[in-house]
Structures are given as C-alpha cells and as structure tokens.
XYZ file of N, CA and C in Angstrom:
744
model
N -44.468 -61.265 7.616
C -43.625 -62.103 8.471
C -42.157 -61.902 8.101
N -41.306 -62.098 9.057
C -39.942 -61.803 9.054
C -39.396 -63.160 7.887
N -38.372 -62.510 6.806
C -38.216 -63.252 5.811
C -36.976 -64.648 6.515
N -36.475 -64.377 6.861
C -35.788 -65.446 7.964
C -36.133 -66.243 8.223
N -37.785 -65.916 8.793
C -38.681 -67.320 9.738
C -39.139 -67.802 7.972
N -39.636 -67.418 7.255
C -39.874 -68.171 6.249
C -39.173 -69.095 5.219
N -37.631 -68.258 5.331
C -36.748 -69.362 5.104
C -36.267 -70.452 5.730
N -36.683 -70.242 7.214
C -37.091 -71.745 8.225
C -37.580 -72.267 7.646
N -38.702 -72.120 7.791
C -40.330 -72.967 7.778
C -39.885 -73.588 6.477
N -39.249 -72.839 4.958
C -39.085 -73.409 3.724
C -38.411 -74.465 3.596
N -37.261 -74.456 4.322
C -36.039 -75.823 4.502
C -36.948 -76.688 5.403
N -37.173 -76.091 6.326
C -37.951 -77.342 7.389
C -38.815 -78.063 6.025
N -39.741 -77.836 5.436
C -40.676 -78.478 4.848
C -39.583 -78.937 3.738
N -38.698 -78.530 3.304
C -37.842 -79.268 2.356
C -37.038 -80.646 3.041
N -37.202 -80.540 3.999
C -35.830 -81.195 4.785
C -37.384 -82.771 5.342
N -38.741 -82.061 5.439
C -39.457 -82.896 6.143
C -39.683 -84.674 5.474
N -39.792 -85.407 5.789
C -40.489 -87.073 5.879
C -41.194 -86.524 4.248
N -42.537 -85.493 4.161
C -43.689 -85.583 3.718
C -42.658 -85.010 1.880
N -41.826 -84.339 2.134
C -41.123 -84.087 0.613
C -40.112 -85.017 0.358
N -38.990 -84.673 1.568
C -37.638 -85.373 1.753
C -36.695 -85.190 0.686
N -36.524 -84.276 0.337
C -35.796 -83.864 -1.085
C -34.273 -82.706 -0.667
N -33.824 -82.427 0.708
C -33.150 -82.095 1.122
C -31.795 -82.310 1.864
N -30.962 -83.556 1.427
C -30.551 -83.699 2.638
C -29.118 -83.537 2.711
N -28.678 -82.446 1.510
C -27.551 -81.805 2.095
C -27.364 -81.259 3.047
N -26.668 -81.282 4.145
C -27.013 -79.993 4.942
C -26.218 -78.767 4.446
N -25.203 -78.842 4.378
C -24.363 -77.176 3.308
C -25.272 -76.509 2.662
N -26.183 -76.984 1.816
C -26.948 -76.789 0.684
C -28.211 -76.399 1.795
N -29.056 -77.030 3.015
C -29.823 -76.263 3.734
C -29.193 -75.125 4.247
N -28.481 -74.927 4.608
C -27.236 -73.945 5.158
C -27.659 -72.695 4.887
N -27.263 -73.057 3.471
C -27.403 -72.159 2.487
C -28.702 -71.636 1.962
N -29.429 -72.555 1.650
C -31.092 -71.993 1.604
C -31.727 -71.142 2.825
N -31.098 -71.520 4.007
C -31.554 -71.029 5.374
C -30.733 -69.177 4.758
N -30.001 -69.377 4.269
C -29.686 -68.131 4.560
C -29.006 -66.761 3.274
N -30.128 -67.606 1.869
C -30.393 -66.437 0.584
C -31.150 -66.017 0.707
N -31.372 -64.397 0.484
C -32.687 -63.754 0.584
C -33.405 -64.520 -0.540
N -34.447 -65.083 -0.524
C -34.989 -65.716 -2.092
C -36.003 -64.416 -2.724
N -36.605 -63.424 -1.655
C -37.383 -62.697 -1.901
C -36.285 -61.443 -2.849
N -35.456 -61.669 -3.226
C -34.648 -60.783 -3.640
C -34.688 -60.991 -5.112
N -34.911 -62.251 -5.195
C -35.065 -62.239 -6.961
C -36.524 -62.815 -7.002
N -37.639 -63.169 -6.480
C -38.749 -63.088 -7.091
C -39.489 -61.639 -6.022
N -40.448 -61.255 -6.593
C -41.029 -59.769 -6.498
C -42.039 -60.434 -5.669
N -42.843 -61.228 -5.987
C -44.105 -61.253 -4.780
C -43.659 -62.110 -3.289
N -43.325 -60.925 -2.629
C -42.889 -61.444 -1.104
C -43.662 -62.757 -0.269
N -44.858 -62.469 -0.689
C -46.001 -63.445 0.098
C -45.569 -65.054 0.011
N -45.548 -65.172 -1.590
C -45.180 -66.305 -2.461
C -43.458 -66.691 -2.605
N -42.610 -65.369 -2.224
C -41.002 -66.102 -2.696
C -41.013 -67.556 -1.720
N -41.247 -67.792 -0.679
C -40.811 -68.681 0.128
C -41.511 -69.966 -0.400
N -42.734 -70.078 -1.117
C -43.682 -71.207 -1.539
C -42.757 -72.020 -2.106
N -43.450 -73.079 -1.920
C -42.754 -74.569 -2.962
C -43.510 -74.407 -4.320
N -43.248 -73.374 -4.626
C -43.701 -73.297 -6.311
C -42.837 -72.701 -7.031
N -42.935 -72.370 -8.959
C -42.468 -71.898 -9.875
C -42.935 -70.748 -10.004
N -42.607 -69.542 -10.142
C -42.576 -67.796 -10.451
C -42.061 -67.950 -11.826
N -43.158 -67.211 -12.380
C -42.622 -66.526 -14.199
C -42.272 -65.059 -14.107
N -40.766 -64.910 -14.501
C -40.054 -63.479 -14.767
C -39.369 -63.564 -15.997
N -40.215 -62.356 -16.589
C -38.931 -62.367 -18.068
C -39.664 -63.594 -18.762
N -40.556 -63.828 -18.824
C -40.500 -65.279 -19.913
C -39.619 -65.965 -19.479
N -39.347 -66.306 -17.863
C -38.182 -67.512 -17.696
C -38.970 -67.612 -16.568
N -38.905 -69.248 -16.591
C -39.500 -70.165 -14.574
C -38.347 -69.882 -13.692
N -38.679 -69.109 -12.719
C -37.905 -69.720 -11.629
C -37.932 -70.572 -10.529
N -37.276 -71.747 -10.889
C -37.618 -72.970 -10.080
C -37.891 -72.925 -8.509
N -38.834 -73.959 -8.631
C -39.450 -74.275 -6.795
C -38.214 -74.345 -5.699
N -38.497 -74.187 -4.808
C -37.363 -74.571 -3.900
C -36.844 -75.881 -3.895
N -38.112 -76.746 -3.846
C -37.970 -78.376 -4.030
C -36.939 -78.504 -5.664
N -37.209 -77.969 -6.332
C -36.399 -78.378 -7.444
C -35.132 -77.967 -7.480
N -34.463 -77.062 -6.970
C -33.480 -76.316 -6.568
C -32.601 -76.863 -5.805
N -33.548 -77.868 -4.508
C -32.586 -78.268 -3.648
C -32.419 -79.419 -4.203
N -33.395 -80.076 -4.867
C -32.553 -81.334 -5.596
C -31.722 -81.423 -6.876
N -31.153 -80.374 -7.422
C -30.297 -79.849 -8.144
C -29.151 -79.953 -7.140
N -28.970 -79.055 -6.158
C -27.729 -79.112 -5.432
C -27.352 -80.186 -4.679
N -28.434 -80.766 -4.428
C -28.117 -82.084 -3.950
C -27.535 -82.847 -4.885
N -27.312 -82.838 -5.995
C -26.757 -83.894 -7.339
C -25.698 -82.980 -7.214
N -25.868 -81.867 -7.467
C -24.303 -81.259 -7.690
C -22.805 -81.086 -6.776
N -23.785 -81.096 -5.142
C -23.212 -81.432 -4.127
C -21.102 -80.622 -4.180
N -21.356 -78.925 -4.423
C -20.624 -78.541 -4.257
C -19.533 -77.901 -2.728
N -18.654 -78.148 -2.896
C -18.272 -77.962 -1.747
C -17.015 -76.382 -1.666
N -16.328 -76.292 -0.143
C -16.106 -74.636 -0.545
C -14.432 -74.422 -1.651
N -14.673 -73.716 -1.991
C -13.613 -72.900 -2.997
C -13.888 -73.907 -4.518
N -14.688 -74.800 -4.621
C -14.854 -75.137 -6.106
C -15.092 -73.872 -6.981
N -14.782 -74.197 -8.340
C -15.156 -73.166 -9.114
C -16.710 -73.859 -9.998
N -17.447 -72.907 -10.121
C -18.945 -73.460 -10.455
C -19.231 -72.213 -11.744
N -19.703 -73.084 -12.640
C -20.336 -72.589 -13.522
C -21.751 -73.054 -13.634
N -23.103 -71.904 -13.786
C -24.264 -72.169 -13.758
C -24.808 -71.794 -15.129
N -25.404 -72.678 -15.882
C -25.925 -72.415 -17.583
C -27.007 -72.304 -17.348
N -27.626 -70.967 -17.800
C -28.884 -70.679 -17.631
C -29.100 -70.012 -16.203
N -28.541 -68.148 -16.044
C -28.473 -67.917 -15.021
C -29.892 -67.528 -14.372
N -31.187 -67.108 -15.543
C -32.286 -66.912 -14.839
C -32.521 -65.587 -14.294
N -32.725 -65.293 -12.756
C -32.583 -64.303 -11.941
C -32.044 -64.260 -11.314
N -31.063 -65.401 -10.954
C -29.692 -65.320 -9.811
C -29.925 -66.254 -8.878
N -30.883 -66.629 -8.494
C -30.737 -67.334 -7.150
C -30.104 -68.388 -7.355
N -30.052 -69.052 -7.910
C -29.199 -70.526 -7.982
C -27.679 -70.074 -8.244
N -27.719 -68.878 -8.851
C -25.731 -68.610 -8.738
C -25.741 -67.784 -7.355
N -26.903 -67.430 -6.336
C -26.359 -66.787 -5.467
C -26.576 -68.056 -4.074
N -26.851 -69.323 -4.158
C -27.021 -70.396 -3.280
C -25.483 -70.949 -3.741
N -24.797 -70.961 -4.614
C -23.909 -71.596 -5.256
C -22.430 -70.472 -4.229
N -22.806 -69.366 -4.319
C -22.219 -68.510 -4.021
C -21.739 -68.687 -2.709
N -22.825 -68.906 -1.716
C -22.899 -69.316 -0.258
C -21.747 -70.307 -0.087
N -22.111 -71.527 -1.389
C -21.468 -72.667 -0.676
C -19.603 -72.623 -1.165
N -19.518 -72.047 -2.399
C -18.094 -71.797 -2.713
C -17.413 -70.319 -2.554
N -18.086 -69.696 -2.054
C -17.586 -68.126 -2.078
C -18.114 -67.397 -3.950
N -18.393 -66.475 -3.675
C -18.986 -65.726 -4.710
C -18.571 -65.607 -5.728
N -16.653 -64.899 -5.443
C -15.876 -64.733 -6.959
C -15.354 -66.422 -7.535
N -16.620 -67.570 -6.721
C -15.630 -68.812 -7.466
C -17.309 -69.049 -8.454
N -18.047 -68.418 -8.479
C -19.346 -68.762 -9.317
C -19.089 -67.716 -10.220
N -19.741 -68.320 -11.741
C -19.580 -68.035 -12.705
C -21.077 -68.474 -13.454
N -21.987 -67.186 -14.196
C -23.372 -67.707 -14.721
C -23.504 -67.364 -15.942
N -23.944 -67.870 -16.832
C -24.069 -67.543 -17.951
C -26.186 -67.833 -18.436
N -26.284 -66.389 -19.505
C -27.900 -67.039 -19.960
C -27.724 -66.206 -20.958
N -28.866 -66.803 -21.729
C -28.442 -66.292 -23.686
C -29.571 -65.249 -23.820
N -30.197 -65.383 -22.629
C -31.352 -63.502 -22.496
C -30.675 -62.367 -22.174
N -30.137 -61.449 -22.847
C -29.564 -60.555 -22.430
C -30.805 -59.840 -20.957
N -32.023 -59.562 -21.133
C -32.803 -58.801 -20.306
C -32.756 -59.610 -18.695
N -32.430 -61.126 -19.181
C -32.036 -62.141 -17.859
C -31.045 -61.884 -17.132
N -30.044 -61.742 -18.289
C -28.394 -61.425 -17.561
C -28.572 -59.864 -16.649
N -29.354 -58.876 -17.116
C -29.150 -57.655 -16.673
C -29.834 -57.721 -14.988
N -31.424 -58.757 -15.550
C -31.968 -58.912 -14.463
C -31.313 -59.564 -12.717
N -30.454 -60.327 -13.828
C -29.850 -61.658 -12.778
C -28.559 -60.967 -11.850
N -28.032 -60.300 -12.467
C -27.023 -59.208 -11.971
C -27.177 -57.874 -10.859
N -28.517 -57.383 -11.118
C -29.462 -56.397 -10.077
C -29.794 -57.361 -8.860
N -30.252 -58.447 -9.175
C -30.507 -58.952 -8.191
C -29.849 -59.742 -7.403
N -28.057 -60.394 -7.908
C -27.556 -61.043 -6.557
C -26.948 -59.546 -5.889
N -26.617 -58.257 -6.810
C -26.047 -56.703 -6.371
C -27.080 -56.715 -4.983
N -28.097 -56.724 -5.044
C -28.974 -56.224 -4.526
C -29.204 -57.452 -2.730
N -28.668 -58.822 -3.125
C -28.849 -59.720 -2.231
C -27.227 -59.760 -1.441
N -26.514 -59.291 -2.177
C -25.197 -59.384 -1.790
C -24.497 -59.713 -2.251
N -24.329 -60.376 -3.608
C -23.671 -60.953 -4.464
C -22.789 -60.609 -5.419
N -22.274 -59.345 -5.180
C -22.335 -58.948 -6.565
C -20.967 -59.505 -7.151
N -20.576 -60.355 -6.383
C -18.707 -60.867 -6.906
C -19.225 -62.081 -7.781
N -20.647 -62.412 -7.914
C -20.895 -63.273 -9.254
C -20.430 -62.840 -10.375
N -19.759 -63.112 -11.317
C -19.659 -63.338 -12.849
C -20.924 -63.416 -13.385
N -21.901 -62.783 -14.188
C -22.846 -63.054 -15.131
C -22.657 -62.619 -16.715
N -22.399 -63.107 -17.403
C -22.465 -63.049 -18.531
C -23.463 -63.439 -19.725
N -23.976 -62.629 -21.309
C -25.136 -63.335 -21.736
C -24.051 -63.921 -22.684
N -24.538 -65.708 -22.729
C -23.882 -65.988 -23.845
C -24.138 -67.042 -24.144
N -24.216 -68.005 -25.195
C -24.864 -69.446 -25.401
C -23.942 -70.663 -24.413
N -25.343 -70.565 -23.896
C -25.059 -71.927 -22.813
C -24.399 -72.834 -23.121
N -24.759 -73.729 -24.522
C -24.328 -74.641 -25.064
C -22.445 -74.787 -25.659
N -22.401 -73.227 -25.563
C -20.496 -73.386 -25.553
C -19.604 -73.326 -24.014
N -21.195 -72.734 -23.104
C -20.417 -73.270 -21.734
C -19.089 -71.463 -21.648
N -17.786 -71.600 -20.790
C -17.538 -69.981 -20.484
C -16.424 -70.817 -20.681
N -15.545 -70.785 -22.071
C -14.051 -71.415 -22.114
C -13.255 -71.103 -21.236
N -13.241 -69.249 -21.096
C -12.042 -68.395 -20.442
C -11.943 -68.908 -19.394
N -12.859 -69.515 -18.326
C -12.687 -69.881 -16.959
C -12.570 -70.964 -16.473
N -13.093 -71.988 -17.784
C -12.490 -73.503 -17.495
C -10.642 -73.815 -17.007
N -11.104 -74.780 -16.291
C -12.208 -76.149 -15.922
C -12.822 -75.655 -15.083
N -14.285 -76.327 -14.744
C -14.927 -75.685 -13.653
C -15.243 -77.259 -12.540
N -15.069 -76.911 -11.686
C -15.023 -78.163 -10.444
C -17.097 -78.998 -10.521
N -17.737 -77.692 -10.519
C -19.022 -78.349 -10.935
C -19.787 -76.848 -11.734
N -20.774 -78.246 -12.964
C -21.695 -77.391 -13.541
C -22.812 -77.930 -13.417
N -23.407 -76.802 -13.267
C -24.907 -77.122 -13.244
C -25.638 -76.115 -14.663
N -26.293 -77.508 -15.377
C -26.855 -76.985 -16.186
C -28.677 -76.739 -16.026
N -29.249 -75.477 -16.136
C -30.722 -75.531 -16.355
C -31.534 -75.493 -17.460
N -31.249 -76.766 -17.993
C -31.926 -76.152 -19.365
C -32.304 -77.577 -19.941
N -33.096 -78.524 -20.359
C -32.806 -79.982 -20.868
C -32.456 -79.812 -22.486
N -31.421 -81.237 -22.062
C -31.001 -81.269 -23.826
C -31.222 -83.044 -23.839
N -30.727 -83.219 -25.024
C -30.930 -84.865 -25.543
C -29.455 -85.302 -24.816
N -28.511 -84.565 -25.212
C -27.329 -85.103 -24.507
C -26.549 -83.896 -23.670
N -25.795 -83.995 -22.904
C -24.905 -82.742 -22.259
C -23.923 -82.115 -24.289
N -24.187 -80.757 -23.907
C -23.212 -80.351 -24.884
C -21.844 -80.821 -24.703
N -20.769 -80.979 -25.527
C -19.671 -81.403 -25.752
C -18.449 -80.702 -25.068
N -19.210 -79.328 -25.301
C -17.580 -78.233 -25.241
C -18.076 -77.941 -23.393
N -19.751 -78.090 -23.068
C -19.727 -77.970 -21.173
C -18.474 -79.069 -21.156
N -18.988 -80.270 -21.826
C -18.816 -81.915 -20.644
C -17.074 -81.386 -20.668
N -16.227 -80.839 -21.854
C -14.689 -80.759 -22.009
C -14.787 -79.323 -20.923
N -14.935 -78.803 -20.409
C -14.692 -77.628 -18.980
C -14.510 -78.150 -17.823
N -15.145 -79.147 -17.749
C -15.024 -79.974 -16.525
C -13.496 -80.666 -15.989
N -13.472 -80.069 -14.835
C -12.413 -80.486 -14.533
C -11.872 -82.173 -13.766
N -10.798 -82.380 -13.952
C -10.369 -83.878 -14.277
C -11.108 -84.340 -13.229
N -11.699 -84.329 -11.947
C -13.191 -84.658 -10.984
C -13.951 -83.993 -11.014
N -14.204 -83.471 -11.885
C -15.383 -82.548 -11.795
C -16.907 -82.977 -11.884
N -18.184 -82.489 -11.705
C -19.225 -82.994 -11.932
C -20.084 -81.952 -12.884
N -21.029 -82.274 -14.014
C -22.008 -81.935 -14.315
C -23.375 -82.414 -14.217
N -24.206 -81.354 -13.703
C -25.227 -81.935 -13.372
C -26.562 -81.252 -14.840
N -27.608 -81.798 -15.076
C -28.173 -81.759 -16.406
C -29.357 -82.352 -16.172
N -30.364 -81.630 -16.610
C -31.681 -82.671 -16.652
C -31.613 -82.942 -18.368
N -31.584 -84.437 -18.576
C -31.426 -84.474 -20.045
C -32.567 -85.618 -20.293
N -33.237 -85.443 -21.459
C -34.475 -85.914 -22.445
C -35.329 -84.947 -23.178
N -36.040 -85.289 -23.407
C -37.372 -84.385 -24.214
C -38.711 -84.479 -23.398
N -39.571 -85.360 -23.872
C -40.613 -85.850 -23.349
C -40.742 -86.633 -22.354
N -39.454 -86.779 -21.849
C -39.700 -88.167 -20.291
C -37.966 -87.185 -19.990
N -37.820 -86.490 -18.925
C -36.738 -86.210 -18.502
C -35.773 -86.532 -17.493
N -34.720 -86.978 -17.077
C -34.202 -87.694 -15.602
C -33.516 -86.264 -15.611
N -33.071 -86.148 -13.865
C -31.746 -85.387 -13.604
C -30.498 -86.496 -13.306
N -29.744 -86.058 -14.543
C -28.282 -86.523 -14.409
C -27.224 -85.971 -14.227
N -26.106 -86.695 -13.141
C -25.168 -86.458 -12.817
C -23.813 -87.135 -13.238
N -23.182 -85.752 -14.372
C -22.370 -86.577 -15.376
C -20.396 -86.554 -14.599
N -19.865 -87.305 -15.016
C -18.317 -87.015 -14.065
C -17.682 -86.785 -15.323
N -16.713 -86.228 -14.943
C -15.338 -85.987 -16.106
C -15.399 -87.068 -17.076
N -14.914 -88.425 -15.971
C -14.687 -89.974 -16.583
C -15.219 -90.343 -17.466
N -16.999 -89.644 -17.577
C -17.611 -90.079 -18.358
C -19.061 -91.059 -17.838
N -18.967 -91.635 -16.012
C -19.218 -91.797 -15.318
C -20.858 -90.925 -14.714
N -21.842 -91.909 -14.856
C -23.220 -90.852 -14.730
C -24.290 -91.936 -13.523
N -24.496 -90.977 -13.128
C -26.130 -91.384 -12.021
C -27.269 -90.529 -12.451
N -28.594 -91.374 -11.907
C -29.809 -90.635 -12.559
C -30.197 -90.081 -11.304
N -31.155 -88.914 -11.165
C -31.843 -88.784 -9.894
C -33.292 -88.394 -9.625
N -33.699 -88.833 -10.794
C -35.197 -88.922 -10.936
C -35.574 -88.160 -11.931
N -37.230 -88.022 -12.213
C -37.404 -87.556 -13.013
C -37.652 -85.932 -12.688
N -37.708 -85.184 -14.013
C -37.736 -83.455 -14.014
C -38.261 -83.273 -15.287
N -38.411 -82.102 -15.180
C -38.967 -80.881 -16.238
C -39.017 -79.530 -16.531
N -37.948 -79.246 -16.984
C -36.994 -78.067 -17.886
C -37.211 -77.662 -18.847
N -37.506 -76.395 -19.083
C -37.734 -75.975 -20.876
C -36.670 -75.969 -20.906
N -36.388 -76.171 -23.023
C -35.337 -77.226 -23.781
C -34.162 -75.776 -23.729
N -32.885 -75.898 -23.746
C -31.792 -75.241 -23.591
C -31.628 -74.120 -24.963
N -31.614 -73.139 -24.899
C -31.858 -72.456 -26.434
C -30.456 -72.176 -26.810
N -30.567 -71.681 -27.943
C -28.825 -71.447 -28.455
C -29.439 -70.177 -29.356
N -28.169 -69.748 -30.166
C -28.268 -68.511 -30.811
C -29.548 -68.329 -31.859
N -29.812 -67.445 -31.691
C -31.144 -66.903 -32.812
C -32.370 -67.605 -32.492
N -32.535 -67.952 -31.080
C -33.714 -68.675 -30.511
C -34.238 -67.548 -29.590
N -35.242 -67.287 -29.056
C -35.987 -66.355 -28.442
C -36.793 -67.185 -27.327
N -36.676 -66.594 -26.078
C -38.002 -66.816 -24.887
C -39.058 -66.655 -25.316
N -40.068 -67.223 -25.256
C -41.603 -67.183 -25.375
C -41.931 -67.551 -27.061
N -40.971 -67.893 -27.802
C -41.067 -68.835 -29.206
C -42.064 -69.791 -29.518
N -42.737 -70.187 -30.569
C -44.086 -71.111 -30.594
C -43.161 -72.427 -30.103
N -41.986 -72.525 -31.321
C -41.199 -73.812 -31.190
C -40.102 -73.298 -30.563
N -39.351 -74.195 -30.469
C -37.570 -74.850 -29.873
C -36.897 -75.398 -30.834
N -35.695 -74.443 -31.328
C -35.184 -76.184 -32.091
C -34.162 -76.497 -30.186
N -34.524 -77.848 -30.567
C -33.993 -78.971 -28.899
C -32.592 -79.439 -29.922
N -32.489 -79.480 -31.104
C -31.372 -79.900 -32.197
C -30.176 -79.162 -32.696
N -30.238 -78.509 -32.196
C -30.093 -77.444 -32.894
C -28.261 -77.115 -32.786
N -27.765 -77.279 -31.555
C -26.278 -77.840 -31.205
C -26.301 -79.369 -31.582
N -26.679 -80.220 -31.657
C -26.306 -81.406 -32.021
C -26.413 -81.951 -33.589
N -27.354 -80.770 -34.580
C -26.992 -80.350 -35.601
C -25.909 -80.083 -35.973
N -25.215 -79.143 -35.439
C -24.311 -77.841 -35.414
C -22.719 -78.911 -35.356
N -22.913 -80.014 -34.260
C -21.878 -80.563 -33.751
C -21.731 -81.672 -34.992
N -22.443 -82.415 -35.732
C -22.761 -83.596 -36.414
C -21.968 -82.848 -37.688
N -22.736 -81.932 -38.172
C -22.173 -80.997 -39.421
C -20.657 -81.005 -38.986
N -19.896 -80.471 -37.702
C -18.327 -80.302 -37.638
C -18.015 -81.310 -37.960
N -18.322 -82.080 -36.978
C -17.908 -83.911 -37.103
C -17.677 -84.196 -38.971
N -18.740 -83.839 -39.510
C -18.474 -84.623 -40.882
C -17.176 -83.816 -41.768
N -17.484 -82.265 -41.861
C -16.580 -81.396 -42.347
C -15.228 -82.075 -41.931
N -15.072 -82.602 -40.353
C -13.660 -82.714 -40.221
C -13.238 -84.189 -40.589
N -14.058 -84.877 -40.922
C -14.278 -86.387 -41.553
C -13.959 -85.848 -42.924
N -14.498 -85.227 -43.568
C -13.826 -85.200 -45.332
C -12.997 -84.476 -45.301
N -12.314 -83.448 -44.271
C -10.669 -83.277 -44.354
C -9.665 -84.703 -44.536
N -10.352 -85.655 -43.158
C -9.537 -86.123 -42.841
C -9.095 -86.706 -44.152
N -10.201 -87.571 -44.863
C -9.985 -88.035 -46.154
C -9.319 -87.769 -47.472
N -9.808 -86.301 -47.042
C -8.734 -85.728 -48.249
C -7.674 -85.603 -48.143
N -6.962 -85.454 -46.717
C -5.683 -85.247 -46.590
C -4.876 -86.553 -47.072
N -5.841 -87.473 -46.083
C -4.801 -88.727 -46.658
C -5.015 -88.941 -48.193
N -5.928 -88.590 -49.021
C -5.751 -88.689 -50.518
C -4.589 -87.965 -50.939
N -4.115 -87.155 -50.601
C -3.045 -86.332 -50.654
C -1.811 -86.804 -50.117
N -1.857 -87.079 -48.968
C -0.844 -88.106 -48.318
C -0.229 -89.112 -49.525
N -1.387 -90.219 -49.757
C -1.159 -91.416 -50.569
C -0.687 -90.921 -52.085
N -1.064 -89.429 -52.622
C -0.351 -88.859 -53.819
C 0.822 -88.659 -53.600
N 1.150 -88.048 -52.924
C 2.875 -88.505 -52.540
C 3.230 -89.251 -52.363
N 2.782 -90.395 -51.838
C 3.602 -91.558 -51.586
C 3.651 -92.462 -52.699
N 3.054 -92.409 -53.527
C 2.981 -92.995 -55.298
C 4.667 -91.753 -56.121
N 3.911 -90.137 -55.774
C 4.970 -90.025 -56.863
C 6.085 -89.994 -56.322
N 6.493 -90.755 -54.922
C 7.866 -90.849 -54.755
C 8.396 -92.389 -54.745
C-alpha cells in the first residue's frame, strides 16, 4: 500500500475518540507527512501503533510520539534540541515543524548517531545536527534552545539541559523510575504532568545499550559530588578570608 495512505489511516487512528492522544494539529501535519518507513526497516509494520527494536534502542509508537509533541508543542523557527536521537524520526517530525537547520539531536550510541543521520539523509533531512554525546550535558554550543525534548527517564531533569533552556522555553522529560509521568518543565521552573510513560533510564558515559544494569544515578552522583567539592571551597576560602581579617 501507498506509504501516504498509511500515514492517513496512522494519524486518523491517532487523532480518533478510541486513542485520542493527538490533538495538535501542526504536530498531525507533520506526522501526515514523515516518511516513518524511512527509519524503521519493516515497511508492513512502520505505520503500526507499536515499538520497533534497532540497535538495542525502542523506537517509540506513534501514540507515544505524538504525545511527546503534544507536551512539547513546538512551533516554527524555535530552536529544538532532541536527547536521545535514536533513528531520527522524532528529530525529523521536529524538523517539519521548525525547519530542519533549527533541530539539533544528540545520543551517546555512536552506531545510533551514524544510524540516525543515514536515515533523516535518506528522508530528507539532512540539515539535522546529530551528534554522539552525553545527553545529560545537553549541546552547550547551541544553547538556549526554545524546546527540549528529552527521551530517556531520569529521577530529575539534568541541571546543565534545564540551564539551555531558553528564558520561555520548555522541556519536556518523562521523569521517575518505577512509576513514570511525562513532564513538562518551563525555564521558571514551572511544570505540568501528562500522564503516565515508560522510557529506558537515560545513560551517561561508560554505560552501554543492552547492559544487565543502569546506573539511573549516576549524573546526580556526579552533580552532588560538585555541589560538595564547591561547598568545602567555599569554606575554606572564607577560613582564609577570616585569616586576614584577624592579622590585620
């Protein structure tokens, strides 16, 4: 069947009473019109409301996808950064709605990044940015970014994404462990929930796809340790401070 009519039929059933999980229209727009069969391989199945395994990575249902953009609710010329680029389709739906050279993707699989890159080349995309690099520091050089969308769950949004965000900006995040919501975080600090989800946990350096465990801690380790280091500067300095101010 002509891949077109199936990207009908896919929004129609996204958009229908019986899911109802659609109701951007920009964001149908846009689903109406990514090849999806371009980044998953079995043609029969790209259009299904299901999850595809490539690379040791899920690529999310349509239903989960569109309720991602529906929280993120980008509009045109934002600049978008996507954590956890996958195989592209979510930086090449992102692409649709802000123009291509304003999306920016990052994933810490190098074999992902190579993958994810062939395939928006191949869909039309190729003015995406993909880069492999830990999600959890987010892409400094290109901050602020108007919206991020993160794919990956953590306990909290990383620190150095939530500081990229620009002064309205939005991040969107499925964050928990064992019980997960999708949240939609603002600059301000300012958050909405949008139900529940389920994301494998966000990896960082020297972590591997298809691993027995996760450390899920592993940046908020990393961040706790700075925090204190810069806590017994602070202390020492002023011990130092207050030595001068005695021997004068």
């Amino acid at each position: 069947m002509d891949p077109a009519v199936l990207r009908e039929d896919m929004v129609d059933g996204l958009e229908s009473p019986a899911k109802d999980v659609l109701q951007n229209e920009a964001v149908a727009v846009a689903m109406r019109d990514v090849p999806r069969h371009e980044f998953v391989d079995d043609d029969r199945t790209a259009y299904a409301d299901r999850e595809h395994e490539v690379l040791g990575t899920r690529v999310l249902a349509p239903s989960t996808v569109a309720r991602l953009f529906d929280a993120l609710a980008p509009t045109a010329n934002d600049s978008v950064l996507v954590i956890g680029a996958g195989v592209g389709y979510t930086a090449a739906l992102a692409a649709e709605l802000v123009g291509e050279t304003n999306v920016h993707a990052v994933d810490i699989a190098r074999p992902l990044v190579i993958e994810a890159r062939r395939n928006l080349a191949d869909a039309g995309y190729d003015g995406v940015l993909v880069d492999c690099r830990n999600g959890a520091d987010g892409l400094p050089e290109y901050a602020p970014f108007d919206r991020i969308l993160l794919e990956a769950a953590v306990v909290s949004p990383p620190r150095a994404v939530v500081e990229q965000l620009a002064a309205d900006g939005r991040l969107v995040v499925p964050q928990g462990t064992q019980q997960q919501r999708l949240v939609a975080v603002s600059a301000d600090g300012s958050r909405s929930e949008r139900g529940p989800v389920s994301f494998d946990p966000l990896l960082v350096d020297g972590e591997q796809l298809g691993a027995i465990e996760r450390n899920r801690t592993a940046r908020e380790d990393r961040e706790h340790a700075r925090r204190r280091a810069e806590s017994r500067r602070g202390w020492e300095q002023d011990w130092i401070e207050w030595d001068r101010a005695v021997d004068h």
